[in-house]
Tab-separated table of C-alpha atoms in Angstrom:
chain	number	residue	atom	x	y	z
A	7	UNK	CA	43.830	78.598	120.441
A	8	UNK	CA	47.133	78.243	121.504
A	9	UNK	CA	49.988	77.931	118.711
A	10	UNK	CA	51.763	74.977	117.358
A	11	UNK	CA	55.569	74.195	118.557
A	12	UNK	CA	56.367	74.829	114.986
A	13	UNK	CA	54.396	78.332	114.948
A	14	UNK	CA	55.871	79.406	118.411
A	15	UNK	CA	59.309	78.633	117.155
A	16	UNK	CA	58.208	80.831	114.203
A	17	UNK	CA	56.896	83.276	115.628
A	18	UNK	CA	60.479	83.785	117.868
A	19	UNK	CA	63.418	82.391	116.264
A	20	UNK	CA	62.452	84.128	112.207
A	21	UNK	CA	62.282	87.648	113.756
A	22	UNK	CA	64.632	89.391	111.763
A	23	UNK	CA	67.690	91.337	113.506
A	24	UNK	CA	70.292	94.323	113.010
A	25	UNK	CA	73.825	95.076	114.518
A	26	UNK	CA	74.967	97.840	112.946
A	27	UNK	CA	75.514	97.063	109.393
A	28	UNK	CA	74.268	93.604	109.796
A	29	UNK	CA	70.779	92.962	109.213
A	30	UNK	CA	69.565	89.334	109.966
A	31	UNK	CA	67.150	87.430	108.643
A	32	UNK	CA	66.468	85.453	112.001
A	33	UNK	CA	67.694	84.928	115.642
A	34	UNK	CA	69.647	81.526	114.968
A	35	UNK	CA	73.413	81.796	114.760
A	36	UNK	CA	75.900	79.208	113.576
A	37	UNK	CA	78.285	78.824	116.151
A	38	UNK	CA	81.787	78.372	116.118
A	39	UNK	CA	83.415	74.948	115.530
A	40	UNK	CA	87.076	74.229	114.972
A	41	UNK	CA	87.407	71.194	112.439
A	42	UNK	CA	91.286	71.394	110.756
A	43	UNK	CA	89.921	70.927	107.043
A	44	UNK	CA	91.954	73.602	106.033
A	45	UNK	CA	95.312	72.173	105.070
A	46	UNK	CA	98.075	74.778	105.263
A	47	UNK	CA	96.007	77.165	106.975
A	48	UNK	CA	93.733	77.888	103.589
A	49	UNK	CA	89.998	77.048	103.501
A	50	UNK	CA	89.207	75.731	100.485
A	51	UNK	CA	85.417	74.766	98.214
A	52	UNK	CA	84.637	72.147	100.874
A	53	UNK	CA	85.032	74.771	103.533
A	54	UNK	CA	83.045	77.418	101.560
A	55	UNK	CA	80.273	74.603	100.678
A	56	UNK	CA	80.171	73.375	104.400
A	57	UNK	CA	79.170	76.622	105.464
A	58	UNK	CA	77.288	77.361	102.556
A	59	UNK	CA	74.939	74.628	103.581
A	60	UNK	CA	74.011	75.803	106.761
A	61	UNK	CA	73.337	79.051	105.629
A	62	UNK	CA	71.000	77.464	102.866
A	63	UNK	CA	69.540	75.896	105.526
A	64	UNK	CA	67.888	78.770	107.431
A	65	UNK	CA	70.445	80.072	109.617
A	66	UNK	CA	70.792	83.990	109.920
A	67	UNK	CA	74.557	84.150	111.145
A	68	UNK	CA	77.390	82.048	110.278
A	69	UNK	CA	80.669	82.294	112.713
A	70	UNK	CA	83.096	80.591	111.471
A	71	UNK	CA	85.973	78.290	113.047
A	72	UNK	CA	88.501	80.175	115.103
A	73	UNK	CA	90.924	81.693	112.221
A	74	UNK	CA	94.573	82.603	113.794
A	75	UNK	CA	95.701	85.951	113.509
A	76	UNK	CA	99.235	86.961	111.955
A	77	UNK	CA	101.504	86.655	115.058
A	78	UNK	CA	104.198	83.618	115.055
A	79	UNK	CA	102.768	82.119	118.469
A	80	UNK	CA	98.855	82.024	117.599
A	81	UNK	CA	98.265	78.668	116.368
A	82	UNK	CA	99.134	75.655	117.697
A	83	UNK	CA	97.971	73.788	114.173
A	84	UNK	CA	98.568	73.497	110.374
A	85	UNK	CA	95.313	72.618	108.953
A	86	UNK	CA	93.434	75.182	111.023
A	87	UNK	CA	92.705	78.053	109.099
A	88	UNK	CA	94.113	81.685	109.183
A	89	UNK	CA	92.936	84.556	108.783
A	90	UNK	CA	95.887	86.542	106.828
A	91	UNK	CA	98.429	85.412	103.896
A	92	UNK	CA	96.803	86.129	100.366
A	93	UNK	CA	96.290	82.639	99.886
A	94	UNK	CA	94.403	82.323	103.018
A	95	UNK	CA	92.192	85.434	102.669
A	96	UNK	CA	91.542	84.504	98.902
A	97	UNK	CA	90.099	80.928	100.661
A	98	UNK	CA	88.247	83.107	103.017
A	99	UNK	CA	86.900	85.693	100.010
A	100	UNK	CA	85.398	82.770	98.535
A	101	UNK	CA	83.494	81.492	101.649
A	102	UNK	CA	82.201	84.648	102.099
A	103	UNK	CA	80.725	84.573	98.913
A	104	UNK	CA	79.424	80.954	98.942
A	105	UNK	CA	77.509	82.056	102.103
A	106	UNK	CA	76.258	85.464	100.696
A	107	UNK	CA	74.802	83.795	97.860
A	108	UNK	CA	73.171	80.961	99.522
A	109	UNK	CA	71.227	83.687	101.905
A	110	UNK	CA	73.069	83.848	104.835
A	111	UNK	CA	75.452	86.140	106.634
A	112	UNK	CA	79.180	85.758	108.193
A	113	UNK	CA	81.920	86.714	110.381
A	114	UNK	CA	85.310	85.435	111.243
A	115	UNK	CA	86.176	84.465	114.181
A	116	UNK	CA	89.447	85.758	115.473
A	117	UNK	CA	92.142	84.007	117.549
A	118	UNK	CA	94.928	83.313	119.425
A	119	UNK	CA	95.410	80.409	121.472
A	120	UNK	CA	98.393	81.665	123.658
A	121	UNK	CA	99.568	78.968	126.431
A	122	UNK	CA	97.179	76.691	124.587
A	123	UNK	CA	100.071	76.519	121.897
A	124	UNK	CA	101.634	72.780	122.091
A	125	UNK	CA	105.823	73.461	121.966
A	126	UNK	CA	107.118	72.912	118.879
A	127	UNK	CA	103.315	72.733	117.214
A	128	UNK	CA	102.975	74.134	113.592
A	129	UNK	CA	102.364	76.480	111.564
A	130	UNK	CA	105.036	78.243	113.110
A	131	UNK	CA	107.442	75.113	115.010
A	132	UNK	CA	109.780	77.261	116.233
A	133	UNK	CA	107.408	79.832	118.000
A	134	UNK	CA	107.153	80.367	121.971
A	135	UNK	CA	104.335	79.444	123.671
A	136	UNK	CA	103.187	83.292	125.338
A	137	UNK	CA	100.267	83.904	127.302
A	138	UNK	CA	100.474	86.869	129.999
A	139	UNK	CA	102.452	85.255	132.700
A	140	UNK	CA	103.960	81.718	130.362
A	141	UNK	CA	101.089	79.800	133.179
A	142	UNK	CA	99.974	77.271	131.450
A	143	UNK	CA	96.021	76.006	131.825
A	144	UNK	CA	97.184	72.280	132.724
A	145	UNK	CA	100.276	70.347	133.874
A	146	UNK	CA	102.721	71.335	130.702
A	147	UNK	CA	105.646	73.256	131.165
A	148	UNK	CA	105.471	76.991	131.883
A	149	UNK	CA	106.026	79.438	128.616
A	150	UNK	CA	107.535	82.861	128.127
A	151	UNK	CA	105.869	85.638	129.441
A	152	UNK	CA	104.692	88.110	126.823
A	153	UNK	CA	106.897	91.582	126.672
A	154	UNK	CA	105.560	94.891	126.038
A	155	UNK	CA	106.436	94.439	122.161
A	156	UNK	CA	104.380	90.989	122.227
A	157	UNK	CA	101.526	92.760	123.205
A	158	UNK	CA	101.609	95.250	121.211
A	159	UNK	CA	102.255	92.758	118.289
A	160	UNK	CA	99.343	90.835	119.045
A	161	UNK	CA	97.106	93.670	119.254
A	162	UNK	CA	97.903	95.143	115.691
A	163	UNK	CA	97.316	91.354	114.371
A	164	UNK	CA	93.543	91.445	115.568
A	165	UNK	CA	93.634	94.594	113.927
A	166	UNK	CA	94.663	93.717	110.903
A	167	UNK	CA	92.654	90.711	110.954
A	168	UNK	CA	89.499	92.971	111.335
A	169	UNK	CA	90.627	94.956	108.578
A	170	UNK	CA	91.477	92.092	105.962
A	171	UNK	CA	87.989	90.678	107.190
A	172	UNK	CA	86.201	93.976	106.084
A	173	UNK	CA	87.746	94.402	103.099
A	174	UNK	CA	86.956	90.673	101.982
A	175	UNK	CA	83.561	91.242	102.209
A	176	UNK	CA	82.316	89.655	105.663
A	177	UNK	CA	79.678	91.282	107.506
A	178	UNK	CA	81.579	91.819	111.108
A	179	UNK	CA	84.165	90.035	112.912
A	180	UNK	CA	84.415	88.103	116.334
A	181	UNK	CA	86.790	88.057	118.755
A	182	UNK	CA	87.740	84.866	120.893
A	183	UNK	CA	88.142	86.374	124.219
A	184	UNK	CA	86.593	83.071	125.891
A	185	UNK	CA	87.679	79.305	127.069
A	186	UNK	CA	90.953	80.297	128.245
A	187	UNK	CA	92.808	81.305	125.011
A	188	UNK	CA	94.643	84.137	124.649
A	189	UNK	CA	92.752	87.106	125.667
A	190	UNK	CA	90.976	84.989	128.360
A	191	UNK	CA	94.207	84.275	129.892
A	192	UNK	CA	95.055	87.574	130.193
A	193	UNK	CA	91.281	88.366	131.652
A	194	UNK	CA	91.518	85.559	134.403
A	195	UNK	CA	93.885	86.005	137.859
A	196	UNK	CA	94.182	81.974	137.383
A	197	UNK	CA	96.510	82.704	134.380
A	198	UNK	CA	97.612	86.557	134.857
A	199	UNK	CA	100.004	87.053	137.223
A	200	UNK	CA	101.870	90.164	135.679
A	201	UNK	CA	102.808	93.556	138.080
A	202	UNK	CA	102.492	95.735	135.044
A	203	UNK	CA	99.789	97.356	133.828
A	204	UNK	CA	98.194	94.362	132.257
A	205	UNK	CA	97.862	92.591	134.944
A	206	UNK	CA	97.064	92.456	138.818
A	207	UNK	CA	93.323	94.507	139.588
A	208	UNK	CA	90.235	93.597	137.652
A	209	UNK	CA	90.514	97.015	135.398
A	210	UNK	CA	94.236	96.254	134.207
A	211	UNK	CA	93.954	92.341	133.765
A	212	UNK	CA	90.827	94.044	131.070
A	213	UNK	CA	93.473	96.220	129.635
A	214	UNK	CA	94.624	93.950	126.660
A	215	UNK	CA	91.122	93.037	125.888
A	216	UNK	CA	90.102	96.590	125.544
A	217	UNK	CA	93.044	97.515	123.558
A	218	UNK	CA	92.273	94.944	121.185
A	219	UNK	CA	88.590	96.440	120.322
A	220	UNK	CA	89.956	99.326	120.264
A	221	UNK	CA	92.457	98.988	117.854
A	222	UNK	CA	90.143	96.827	115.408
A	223	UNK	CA	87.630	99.600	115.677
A	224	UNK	CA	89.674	102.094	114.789
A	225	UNK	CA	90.313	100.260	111.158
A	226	UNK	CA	86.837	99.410	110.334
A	227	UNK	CA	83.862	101.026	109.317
A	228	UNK	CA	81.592	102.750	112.337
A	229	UNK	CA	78.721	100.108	111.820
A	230	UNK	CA	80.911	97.456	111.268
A	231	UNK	CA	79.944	95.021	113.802
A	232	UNK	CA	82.722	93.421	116.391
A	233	UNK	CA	81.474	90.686	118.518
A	234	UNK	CA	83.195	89.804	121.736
A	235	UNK	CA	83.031	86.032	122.451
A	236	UNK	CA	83.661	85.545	126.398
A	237	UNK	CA	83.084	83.303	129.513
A	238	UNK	CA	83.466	82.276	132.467
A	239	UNK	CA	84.910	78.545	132.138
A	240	UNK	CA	88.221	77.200	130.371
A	241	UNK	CA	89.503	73.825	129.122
A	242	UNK	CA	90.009	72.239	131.788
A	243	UNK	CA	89.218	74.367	134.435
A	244	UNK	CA	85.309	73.972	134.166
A	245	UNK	CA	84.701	75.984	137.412
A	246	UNK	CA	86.926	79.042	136.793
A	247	UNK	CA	85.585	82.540	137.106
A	248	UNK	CA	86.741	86.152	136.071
A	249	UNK	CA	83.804	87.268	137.966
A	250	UNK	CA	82.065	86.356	140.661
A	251	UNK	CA	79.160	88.693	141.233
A	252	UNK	CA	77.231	90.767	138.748
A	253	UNK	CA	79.121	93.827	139.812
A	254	UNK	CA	83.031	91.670	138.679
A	255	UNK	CA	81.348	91.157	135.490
A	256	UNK	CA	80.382	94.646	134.845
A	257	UNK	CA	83.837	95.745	135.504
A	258	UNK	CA	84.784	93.328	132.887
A	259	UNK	CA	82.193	94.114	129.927
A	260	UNK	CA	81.454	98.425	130.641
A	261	UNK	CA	84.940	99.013	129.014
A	262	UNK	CA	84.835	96.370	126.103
A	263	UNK	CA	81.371	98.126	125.286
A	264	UNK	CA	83.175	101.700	125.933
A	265	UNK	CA	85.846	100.193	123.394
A	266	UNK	CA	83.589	99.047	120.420
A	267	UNK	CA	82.139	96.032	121.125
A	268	UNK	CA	78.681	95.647	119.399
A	269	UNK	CA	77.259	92.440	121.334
A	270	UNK	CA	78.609	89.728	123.500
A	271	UNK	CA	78.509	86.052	122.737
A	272	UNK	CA	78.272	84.378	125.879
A	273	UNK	CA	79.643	81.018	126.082
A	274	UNK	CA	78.375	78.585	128.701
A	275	UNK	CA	78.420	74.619	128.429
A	276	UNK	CA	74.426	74.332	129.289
A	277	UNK	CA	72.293	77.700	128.380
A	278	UNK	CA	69.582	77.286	130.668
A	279	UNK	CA	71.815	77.314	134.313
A	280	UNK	CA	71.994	80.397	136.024
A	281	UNK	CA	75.332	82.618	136.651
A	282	UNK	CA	74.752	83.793	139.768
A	283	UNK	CA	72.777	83.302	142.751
A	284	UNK	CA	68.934	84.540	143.148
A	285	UNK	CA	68.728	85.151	139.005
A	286	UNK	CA	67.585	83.031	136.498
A	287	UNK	CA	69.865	84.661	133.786
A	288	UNK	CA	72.048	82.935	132.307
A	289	UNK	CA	75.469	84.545	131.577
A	290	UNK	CA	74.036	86.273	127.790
A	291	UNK	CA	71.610	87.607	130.376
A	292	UNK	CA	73.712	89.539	132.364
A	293	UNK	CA	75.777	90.190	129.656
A	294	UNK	CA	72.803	92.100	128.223
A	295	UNK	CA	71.193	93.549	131.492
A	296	UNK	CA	74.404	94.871	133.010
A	297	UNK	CA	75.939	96.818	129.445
A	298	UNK	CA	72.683	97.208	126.934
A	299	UNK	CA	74.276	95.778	124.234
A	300	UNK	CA	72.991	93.037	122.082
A	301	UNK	CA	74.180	89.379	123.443
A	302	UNK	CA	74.269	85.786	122.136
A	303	UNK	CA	73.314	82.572	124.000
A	304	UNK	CA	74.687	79.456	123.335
A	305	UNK	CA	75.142	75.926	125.519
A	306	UNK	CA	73.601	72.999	124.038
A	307	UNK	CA	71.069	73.920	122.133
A	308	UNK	CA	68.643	71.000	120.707
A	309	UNK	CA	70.889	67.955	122.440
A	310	UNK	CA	70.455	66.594	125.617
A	311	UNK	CA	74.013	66.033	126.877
A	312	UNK	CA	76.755	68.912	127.523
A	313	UNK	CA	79.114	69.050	124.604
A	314	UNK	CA	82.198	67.294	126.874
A	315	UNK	CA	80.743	64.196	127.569
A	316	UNK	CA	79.617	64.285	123.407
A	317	UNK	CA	83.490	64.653	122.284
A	318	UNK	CA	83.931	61.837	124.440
A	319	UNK	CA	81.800	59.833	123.072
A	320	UNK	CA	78.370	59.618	124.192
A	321	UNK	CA	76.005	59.794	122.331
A	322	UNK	CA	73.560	61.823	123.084
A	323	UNK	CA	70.050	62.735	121.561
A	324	UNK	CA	68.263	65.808	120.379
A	325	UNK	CA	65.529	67.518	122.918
A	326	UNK	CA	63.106	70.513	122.720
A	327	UNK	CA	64.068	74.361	122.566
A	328	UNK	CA	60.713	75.351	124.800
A	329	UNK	CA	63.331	76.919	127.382
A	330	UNK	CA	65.224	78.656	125.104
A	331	UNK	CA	62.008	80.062	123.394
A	332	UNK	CA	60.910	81.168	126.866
A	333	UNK	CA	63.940	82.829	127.322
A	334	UNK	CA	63.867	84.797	123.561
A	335	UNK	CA	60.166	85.548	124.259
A	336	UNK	CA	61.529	87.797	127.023
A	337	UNK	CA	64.096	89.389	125.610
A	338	UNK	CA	67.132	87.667	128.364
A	339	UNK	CA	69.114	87.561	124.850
A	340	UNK	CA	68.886	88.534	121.129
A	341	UNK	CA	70.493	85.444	119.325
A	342	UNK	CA	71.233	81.725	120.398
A	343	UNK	CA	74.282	80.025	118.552
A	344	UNK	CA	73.816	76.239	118.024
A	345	UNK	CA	77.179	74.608	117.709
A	346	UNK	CA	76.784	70.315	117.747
A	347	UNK	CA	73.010	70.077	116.735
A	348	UNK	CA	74.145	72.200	113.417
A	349	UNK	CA	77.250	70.440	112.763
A	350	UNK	CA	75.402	67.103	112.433
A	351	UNK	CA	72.355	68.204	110.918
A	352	UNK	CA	73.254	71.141	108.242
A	353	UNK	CA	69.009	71.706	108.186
A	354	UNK	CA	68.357	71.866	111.537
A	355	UNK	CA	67.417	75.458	111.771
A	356	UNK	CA	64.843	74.529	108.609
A	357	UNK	CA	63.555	71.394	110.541
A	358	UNK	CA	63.026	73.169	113.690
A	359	UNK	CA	61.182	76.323	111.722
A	360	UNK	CA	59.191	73.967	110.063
A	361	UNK	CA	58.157	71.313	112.519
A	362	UNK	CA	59.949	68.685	111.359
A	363	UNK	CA	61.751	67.891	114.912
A	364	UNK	CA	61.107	64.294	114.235
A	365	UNK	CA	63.754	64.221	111.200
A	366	UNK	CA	66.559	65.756	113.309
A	367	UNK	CA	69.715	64.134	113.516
A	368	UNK	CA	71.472	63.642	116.530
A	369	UNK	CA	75.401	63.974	117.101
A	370	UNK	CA	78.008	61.422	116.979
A	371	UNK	CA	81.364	62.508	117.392
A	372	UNK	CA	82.868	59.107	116.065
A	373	UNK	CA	81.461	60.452	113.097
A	374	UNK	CA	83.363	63.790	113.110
A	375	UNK	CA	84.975	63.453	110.158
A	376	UNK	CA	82.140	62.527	107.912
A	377	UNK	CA	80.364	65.504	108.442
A	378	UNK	CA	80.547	68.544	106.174
C-alpha cells in the first residue's frame, strides 16, 4: 500500500542529519528572515522566544536574521541586530539557549550589507557606504571603493564574529555571501570592477570570499560548521548571474569548499526551477553535485506565490511539498530552509510532519508586525 502524505513527509523530512559537530534532528531548516525587533542592535526575550517557538515546533536548524559584523559600514539599520558588543552577544547567549532548550539547533547568520548601506543610515551615521568598486545595485549615488585596509578589516570582523559565535554556544555560523550584499558584490562582475587582485577574472573576484572562510576557520573548532549562503540573483537585479554554466559555478564554490566551507545554502526565489539548461537541478543541486559538500534548498517552500510579489502584498496561499519531497528522496540536496511559511505559522514543520496541512496558515505581509 502506498504511504500517506503525512508518512512520506515522515519518512523524508525527520531523517536526522550531521555537519560536523552538528547533529540534526531532521532535514527542515529555519531560514533566515530580517525583522528589526532588536532595538539598538541587541536581541532581546521576544527575540529568544520567537525563535524558541519554531524550534519547539519541529524544526532541526534555526538561522537566524542577518547579524552585522563589527566594521563601521556593515549595517545600514539600528534595530537590526549585531553580532558583537557585550550587550549584543549577551542578547545572542540567551537565544542560543532559549533554542537549545526547546530542542532545536542554531547558527548566526553573518553580514555585511556593503553598497546596500543607505548614506547617513545608523548604527554607524557617519560611515561610508563600501562595496568593491562604491557601484551601487540601483540608481543611488556611487560609494567609496574599499582599500586594501577595508578589506582586510572586514575580513577579521567575520572572523571575529565566528569566534564570538562559538564561544556563545551556537552550533556553527553562516555566512551571507548571497543577494548582492557584501561578499556578493565582490563575487559578481555587475558590481566588481577593481584591477587588483580582488577583482577582474572569476578566481580573483572569489578572492575575498575565500579569505573570509578562511580566516573564520582558522578561529574555530575543526568540526565547527561554516555555512556559505550564496546565489545567483540580487535585489533588484532578479536576472543577474556570477555563473553561467556549471563549469563558472565550480570555479566559484571548489575554493570556498578548499577554504572551509561545510555546506552551501543555495538561495533561489522558486526551488523547483532549474539553473541551467538540460538539468533539472536546481541551484542546491549543483551546488552539491559539482563540490560534494552538503547543500541547502530553499525558494518558497509550502506557499504558492514567490516571496516578492508576498512583500508586496499579495496574498498568497499555502500548497503541497510533493516536489520538494521528490527532490530529498533523491538526494539533489540535504536540507530545505522555509523562510515565509515558518514566519507565519511557528508549527508548520509539526503540521506538515503530522498531517495537519489543513490547519496551516498562510502569509500576510500586512501582518508583519504581528507575528512573533
Amino acid at each position: 500500500m502506498p504511504s500517506s502524505p503525512a508518512a512520506r513527509a515522515m519518512d523524508v523530512l525527520a531523517r536526522p542529519f550531521s555537519l560536523g559537530s552538528l547533529n540534526l534532528a531532521n532535514r527542515l531548516a529555519m531560514a533566515p528572515m530580517t525583522r528589526e525587533f532588536s532595538p539598538g542592535g541587541v536581541p532581546g526575550t521576544d527575540v529568544a522566544e520567537y525563535y524558541a517557538r519554531r524550534a519547539a515546533g519541529g524544526v532541526g536548524l534555526i538561522i537566524t536574521e542577518g547579524t552585522y559584523v563589527d566594521q563601521a559600514s556593515a549595517g545600514t539599520s539600528a534595530r537590526v541586530p549585531r553580532f558583537h558588543g557585550a550587550d549584543a552577544l549577551a542578547g545572542w547567549a540567551g537565544v542560543a539557549d532559549a533554542v537549545h532548550r526547546a530542542g532545536g539547533k542554531i547558527v548566526p547568520q553573518l553580514w555585511h550589507v556593503g553598497m546596500a548601506r543607505a548614506a547617513g543610515a545608523p548604527p554607524v551615521a557617519e560611515a561610508p557606504r563600501i562595496g568593491p568598486s562604491g557601484v551601487p545595485l540601483d540608481d543611488s549615488e556611487p560609494g567609496r571603493a574599499m582599500t586594501a585596509e577595508d578589506v582586510d578589516e572586514v575580513i577579521a570582523a567575520f572572523a571575529a564574529g565566528a569566534a564570538a559565535a562559538e564561544a556563545g554556544g551556537f552550533d556553527g555560523i553562516e555566512l551571507h555571501g548571497a543577494h548582492g550584499y557584501l561578499i556578493d558584490q565582490f563575487l559578481w562582475s555587475g558590481t566588481n570592477l577593481r584591477d587588483d587582485g580582488y577583482g577582474g577574472d572569476l578566481a580573483s573576484r572569489n578572492r575575498f570570499a575565500t579569505e573570509i572562510v578562511a580566516a573564520c576557520r582558522r578561529v574555530v573548532s575543526p568540526d565547527f560548521p561554516i555555512i556559505f549562503r550564496m546565489s545567483q540573483w540580487k535585489m533588484g537585479a532578479y536576472g543577474a548571474k556570477i555563473a553561467e554554466s556549471p563549469q563558472e559555478l565550480e570555479a566559484v564554490l571548489t575554493p570556498l569548499a578548499d577554504a572551509g566551507v561545510d555546506a552551501f545554502h543555495a538561495s533561489t526565489r522558486r526551488y523547483w526551477l532549474p539553473e541551467f539548461e538540460d538539468s533539472d537541478l536546481n541551484l542546491a543541486g549543483w551546488a552539491k553535485k559539482l563540490t560534494g559538500r552538503p547543500t541547502i534548498s530553499v525558494g518558497s517552500v509550502g506557499l504558492d506565490n514567490e516571496f516578492i510579489k508576498a512583500f508586496q502584498g499579495e496574498r498568497g496561499g499555502v500548497t503541497g511539498i510533493e516536489q520538494l519531497l521528490d527532490r530529498l528522496e533523491r538526494d539533489e540536496f540535504d536540507l530545505v530552509a522555509v523562510g515565509r511559511a515558518l514566519l507565519a505559522d511557528p508549527e508548520w514543520a509539526a503540521k506538515i510532519l503530522s498531517g495537519h496541512t489543513d490547519e496551516l496558515d498562510a502569509f500576510d505581509a500586512k501582518a508583519l508586525s504581528t507575528l512573533y
